[in-house]
């Protein structure tokens, strides 16, 4: 395709406008509509941002039609097979894979930022024991700003990177703290001798009264899920982080906002909802009934873990997780009937005309909950797991935004309320 501008003509005024095409290194050509309001007096209407690029970014590339996902150019399949979560974190934050000494230094930095200020635990213990951990996470991560406010100069690249590393390091400590508060267990401190996911599993499940051996199978499975969830370009929570970031708000506030956006069942909350749905379906014989409900326009029920705004093909992360789920269950000797139910549901939905026509495939969260369940992670913590991994993406995107000239994010609207009217005194109404 050539790079001639696209010319739009307003038949009302007879005026024309040339819209330049922006080309990234990959992906669809994009029209630059910045001049539209000033030139022709129009805004564009795009609810849900289905046709809108909100920024340029060099972090993650998705081709939804082909089912491609790459971090900094590396295919997700290769990273899932050959890398580990901390290396992927370095890649997303810095743009390239580290060499040995860079990796050692990064691992050291993350390890030595895993502890949280003791006073932070009072925020956690202030919650009721049955508070949803995502509500706790949003509050506690936001409160980090209060611990580092005098040491954060947003203009300083070193300070920004330090804040980013702090969040990657402290998320597992805080997440485990929220879980332990719910269980009524004393706080567990991060052990430097462990690797990232081992350390998290140890903080989650160790108790003072007896030893706890971290299962290498569980640690590796969690590491894989964290790699797959680490970033996904401008999804709802990342766009939230960027929108909040565009105001100049501190990174802890940005990530707290991202956590809140992730919680919704249409986004990261889907992994919890998938298992709730499988529970409701209960038996393979009832799958057809629920598939029919999902197709019924008058029924709000949707197949959770199915469909994606960008992927109109199999979500490449779902393909990897599907295989991993079988392997992890086999290695842990777990025989979860929900796995059979999920497979049957997937089979029936993928053969169904409705799902085929609408290109609805299983997404990353269809099988992730089954793996987390096998690892002993309680259901209410599933979205927290997602948040730990996605923090890397959020802070990478926040850093990129901070290094790029950015205007405050400020969409417009189509106003369809009442026209001007005069105020009438209360007694006269
Ligand atoms: N079950 C049944 N029908 C569905 C589903 C589903 N899971 N998803 C989409 N559809 C249908 C819609 O009813 C709509 O039909 P219509 O054209 O007849 O109105 C059509 O497919 C398009 O759906 P939209 O909601 O317009 O698609 P959108 O891109 O806005 O939403 C989303 C994507 C939110 C992921 C949606 O597919 C969904 O709700 N899925 C279930 C929740 C889920 O799994 N979310 C996790 C996403 S991945 C992630 O965030 C990590």
PDB file of C-alpha atoms in Angstrom, residues 168-291:
ATOM      1  CA  UNK A 168       7.614  -5.294  40.394  1.00  0.00           C
ATOM      2  CA  UNK A 169       9.449  -6.352  43.563  1.00  0.00           C
ATOM      3  CA  UNK A 170       6.775  -5.540  46.147  1.00  0.00           C
ATOM      4  CA  UNK A 171       3.622  -6.746  44.375  1.00  0.00           C
ATOM      5  CA  UNK A 172       4.125 -10.417  45.385  1.00  0.00           C
ATOM      6  CA  UNK A 173       4.921  -9.438  48.993  1.00  0.00           C
ATOM      7  CA  UNK A 174       1.765  -7.343  49.227  1.00  0.00           C
ATOM      8  CA  UNK A 175      -0.360  -9.941  47.424  1.00  0.00           C
ATOM      9  CA  UNK A 176       0.780 -12.683  49.796  1.00  0.00           C
ATOM     10  CA  UNK A 177       0.190 -10.306  52.720  1.00  0.00           C
ATOM     11  CA  UNK A 178      -3.429  -9.813  51.626  1.00  0.00           C
ATOM     12  CA  UNK A 179      -3.955 -13.573  51.411  1.00  0.00           C
ATOM     13  CA  UNK A 180      -2.365 -14.220  54.792  1.00  0.00           C
ATOM     14  CA  UNK A 181      -4.514 -11.555  56.391  1.00  0.00           C
ATOM     15  CA  UNK A 182      -7.593 -13.340  55.051  1.00  0.00           C
ATOM     16  CA  UNK A 183      -6.275 -16.631  56.453  1.00  0.00           C
ATOM     17  CA  UNK A 184      -5.402 -15.085  59.804  1.00  0.00           C
ATOM     18  CA  UNK A 185      -1.733 -16.052  59.398  1.00  0.00           C
ATOM     19  CA  UNK A 186       1.184 -13.873  60.524  1.00  0.00           C
ATOM     20  CA  UNK A 187       2.973 -11.876  57.833  1.00  0.00           C
ATOM     21  CA  UNK A 188       5.660 -13.762  55.894  1.00  0.00           C
ATOM     22  CA  UNK A 189       8.821 -11.992  54.841  1.00  0.00           C
ATOM     23  CA  UNK A 190      10.405 -12.362  51.395  1.00  0.00           C
ATOM     24  CA  UNK A 191      13.389 -14.721  51.419  1.00  0.00           C
ATOM     25  CA  UNK A 192      16.238 -13.479  49.258  1.00  0.00           C
ATOM     26  CA  UNK A 193      17.526 -16.983  48.536  1.00  0.00           C
ATOM     27  CA  UNK A 194      14.475 -17.772  46.392  1.00  0.00           C
ATOM     28  CA  UNK A 195      13.703 -16.816  42.822  1.00  0.00           C
ATOM     29  CA  UNK A 196      10.715 -14.581  42.065  1.00  0.00           C
ATOM     30  CA  UNK A 197       7.856 -17.101  41.870  1.00  0.00           C
ATOM     31  CA  UNK A 198       9.395 -19.468  44.449  1.00  0.00           C
ATOM     32  CA  UNK A 199       9.607 -16.559  46.861  1.00  0.00           C
ATOM     33  CA  UNK A 200       5.995 -15.678  46.236  1.00  0.00           C
ATOM     34  CA  UNK A 201       4.787 -19.258  46.753  1.00  0.00           C
ATOM     35  CA  UNK A 202       6.788 -19.416  49.968  1.00  0.00           C
ATOM     36  CA  UNK A 203       5.234 -16.167  51.218  1.00  0.00           C
ATOM     37  CA  UNK A 204       1.773 -17.448  50.289  1.00  0.00           C
ATOM     38  CA  UNK A 205       1.834 -20.869  51.842  1.00  0.00           C
ATOM     39  CA  UNK A 206       4.548 -21.194  54.502  1.00  0.00           C
ATOM     40  CA  UNK A 207       3.403 -21.219  58.131  1.00  0.00           C
ATOM     41  CA  UNK A 208       5.601 -20.656  61.192  1.00  0.00           C
ATOM     42  CA  UNK A 209       4.868 -24.069  62.645  1.00  0.00           C
ATOM     43  CA  UNK A 210       6.391 -26.285  59.980  1.00  0.00           C
ATOM     44  CA  UNK A 211       8.680 -26.286  56.966  1.00  0.00           C
ATOM     45  CA  UNK A 212       7.328 -25.546  53.511  1.00  0.00           C
ATOM     46  CA  UNK A 213       8.968 -26.958  50.417  1.00  0.00           C
ATOM     47  CA  UNK A 214       8.306 -24.916  47.295  1.00  0.00           C
ATOM     48  CA  UNK A 215       7.352 -27.225  44.450  1.00  0.00           C
ATOM     49  CA  UNK A 216       9.580 -26.531  41.410  1.00  0.00           C
ATOM     50  CA  UNK A 217       6.672 -27.603  39.161  1.00  0.00           C
ATOM     51  CA  UNK A 218       4.394 -25.028  40.797  1.00  0.00           C
ATOM     52  CA  UNK A 219       7.055 -22.296  40.621  1.00  0.00           C
ATOM     53  CA  UNK A 220       7.722 -22.961  36.923  1.00  0.00           C
ATOM     54  CA  UNK A 221       3.980 -23.087  36.096  1.00  0.00           C
ATOM     55  CA  UNK A 222       3.436 -19.771  37.845  1.00  0.00           C
ATOM     56  CA  UNK A 223       6.456 -18.281  36.096  1.00  0.00           C
ATOM     57  CA  UNK A 224       4.962 -19.308  32.748  1.00  0.00           C
ATOM     58  CA  UNK A 225       1.590 -17.746  33.560  1.00  0.00           C
ATOM     59  CA  UNK A 226       3.353 -14.558  34.662  1.00  0.00           C
ATOM     60  CA  UNK A 227       5.252 -14.408  31.335  1.00  0.00           C
ATOM     61  CA  UNK A 228       2.002 -14.787  29.392  1.00  0.00           C
ATOM     62  CA  UNK A 229       0.247 -12.087  31.423  1.00  0.00           C
ATOM     63  CA  UNK A 230       3.148  -9.628  31.561  1.00  0.00           C
ATOM     64  CA  UNK A 231       1.958  -7.171  28.910  1.00  0.00           C
ATOM     65  CA  UNK A 232      -0.708  -6.847  26.243  1.00  0.00           C
ATOM     66  CA  UNK A 233      -0.392  -3.407  24.665  1.00  0.00           C
ATOM     67  CA  UNK A 234      -3.209  -0.902  25.219  1.00  0.00           C
ATOM     68  CA  UNK A 235      -5.796  -3.099  26.999  1.00  0.00           C
ATOM     69  CA  UNK A 236      -8.274  -1.524  29.431  1.00  0.00           C
ATOM     70  CA  UNK A 237      -6.037  -1.559  32.515  1.00  0.00           C
ATOM     71  CA  UNK A 238      -2.909  -0.406  30.670  1.00  0.00           C
ATOM     72  CA  UNK A 239      -4.868   2.383  29.003  1.00  0.00           C
ATOM     73  CA  UNK A 240      -6.083   3.321  32.486  1.00  0.00           C
ATOM     74  CA  UNK A 241      -2.507   3.445  33.749  1.00  0.00           C
ATOM     75  CA  UNK A 242      -1.536   5.654  30.799  1.00  0.00           C
ATOM     76  CA  UNK A 243      -4.562   7.926  31.203  1.00  0.00           C
ATOM     77  CA  UNK A 244      -3.827   8.461  34.880  1.00  0.00           C
ATOM     78  CA  UNK A 245      -0.118   8.811  34.039  1.00  0.00           C
ATOM     79  CA  UNK A 246      -0.903  11.514  31.478  1.00  0.00           C
ATOM     80  CA  UNK A 247      -2.041  13.777  34.329  1.00  0.00           C
ATOM     81  CA  UNK A 248       1.405  13.535  35.935  1.00  0.00           C
ATOM     82  CA  UNK A 249       0.094  11.403  38.815  1.00  0.00           C
ATOM     83  CA  UNK A 250       2.672   9.289  40.633  1.00  0.00           C
ATOM     84  CA  UNK A 251       3.276   5.722  39.385  1.00  0.00           C
ATOM     85  CA  UNK A 252       1.794   4.081  42.476  1.00  0.00           C
ATOM     86  CA  UNK A 253      -1.508   5.891  41.842  1.00  0.00           C
ATOM     87  CA  UNK A 254      -1.319   4.833  38.179  1.00  0.00           C
ATOM     88  CA  UNK A 255      -0.828   1.161  39.033  1.00  0.00           C
ATOM     89  CA  UNK A 256      -3.558   1.288  41.706  1.00  0.00           C
ATOM     90  CA  UNK A 257      -5.903   2.564  38.979  1.00  0.00           C
ATOM     91  CA  UNK A 258      -4.715  -0.230  36.677  1.00  0.00           C
ATOM     92  CA  UNK A 259      -5.500  -2.817  39.363  1.00  0.00           C
ATOM     93  CA  UNK A 260      -9.038  -1.452  39.681  1.00  0.00           C
ATOM     94  CA  UNK A 261      -9.564  -1.610  35.917  1.00  0.00           C
ATOM     95  CA  UNK A 262      -8.188  -5.145  35.768  1.00  0.00           C
ATOM     96  CA  UNK A 263     -10.639  -6.384  38.377  1.00  0.00           C
ATOM     97  CA  UNK A 264     -13.681  -6.256  36.076  1.00  0.00           C
ATOM     98  CA  UNK A 265     -14.997  -9.612  34.770  1.00  0.00           C
ATOM     99  CA  UNK A 266     -14.707  -8.408  31.158  1.00  0.00           C
ATOM    100  CA  UNK A 267     -10.950  -8.025  31.732  1.00  0.00           C
ATOM    101  CA  UNK A 268      -8.681  -9.688  34.340  1.00  0.00           C
ATOM    102  CA  UNK A 269     -11.574 -10.746  36.557  1.00  0.00           C
ATOM    103  CA  UNK A 270     -12.457 -13.289  33.858  1.00  0.00           C
ATOM    104  CA  UNK A 271     -10.153 -15.991  35.289  1.00  0.00           C
ATOM    105  CA  UNK A 272     -12.178 -16.048  38.522  1.00  0.00           C
ATOM    106  CA  UNK A 273     -15.428 -15.894  36.557  1.00  0.00           C
ATOM    107  CA  UNK A 274     -14.425 -18.863  34.371  1.00  0.00           C
ATOM    108  CA  UNK A 275     -14.238 -21.189  37.365  1.00  0.00           C
ATOM    109  CA  UNK A 276     -17.466 -19.790  38.795  1.00  0.00           C
ATOM    110  CA  UNK A 277     -19.070 -20.508  35.415  1.00  0.00           C
ATOM    111  CA  UNK A 278     -17.659 -24.042  35.259  1.00  0.00           C
ATOM    112  CA  UNK A 279     -19.035 -24.639  38.754  1.00  0.00           C
ATOM    113  CA  UNK A 280     -22.424 -23.452  37.575  1.00  0.00           C
ATOM    114  CA  UNK A 281     -22.332 -25.716  34.492  1.00  0.00           C
ATOM    115  CA  UNK A 282     -21.388 -28.545  36.870  1.00  0.00           C
ATOM    116  CA  UNK A 283     -21.593 -31.424  34.423  1.00  0.00           C
ATOM    117  CA  UNK A 284     -20.512 -32.148  30.847  1.00  0.00           C
ATOM    118  CA  UNK A 285     -24.141 -33.005  30.000  1.00  0.00           C
ATOM    119  CA  UNK A 286     -25.155 -29.402  30.751  1.00  0.00           C
ATOM    120  CA  UNK A 287     -22.554 -27.732  28.483  1.00  0.00           C
ATOM    121  CA  UNK A 288     -24.944 -27.476  25.510  1.00  0.00           C
ATOM    122  CA  UNK A 289     -27.529 -25.685  27.631  1.00  0.00           C
ATOM    123  CA  UNK A 290     -25.014 -23.025  28.672  1.00  0.00           C
ATOM    124  CA  UNK A 291     -23.661 -22.600  25.151  1.00  0.00           C
TER     125      UNK A 291
END
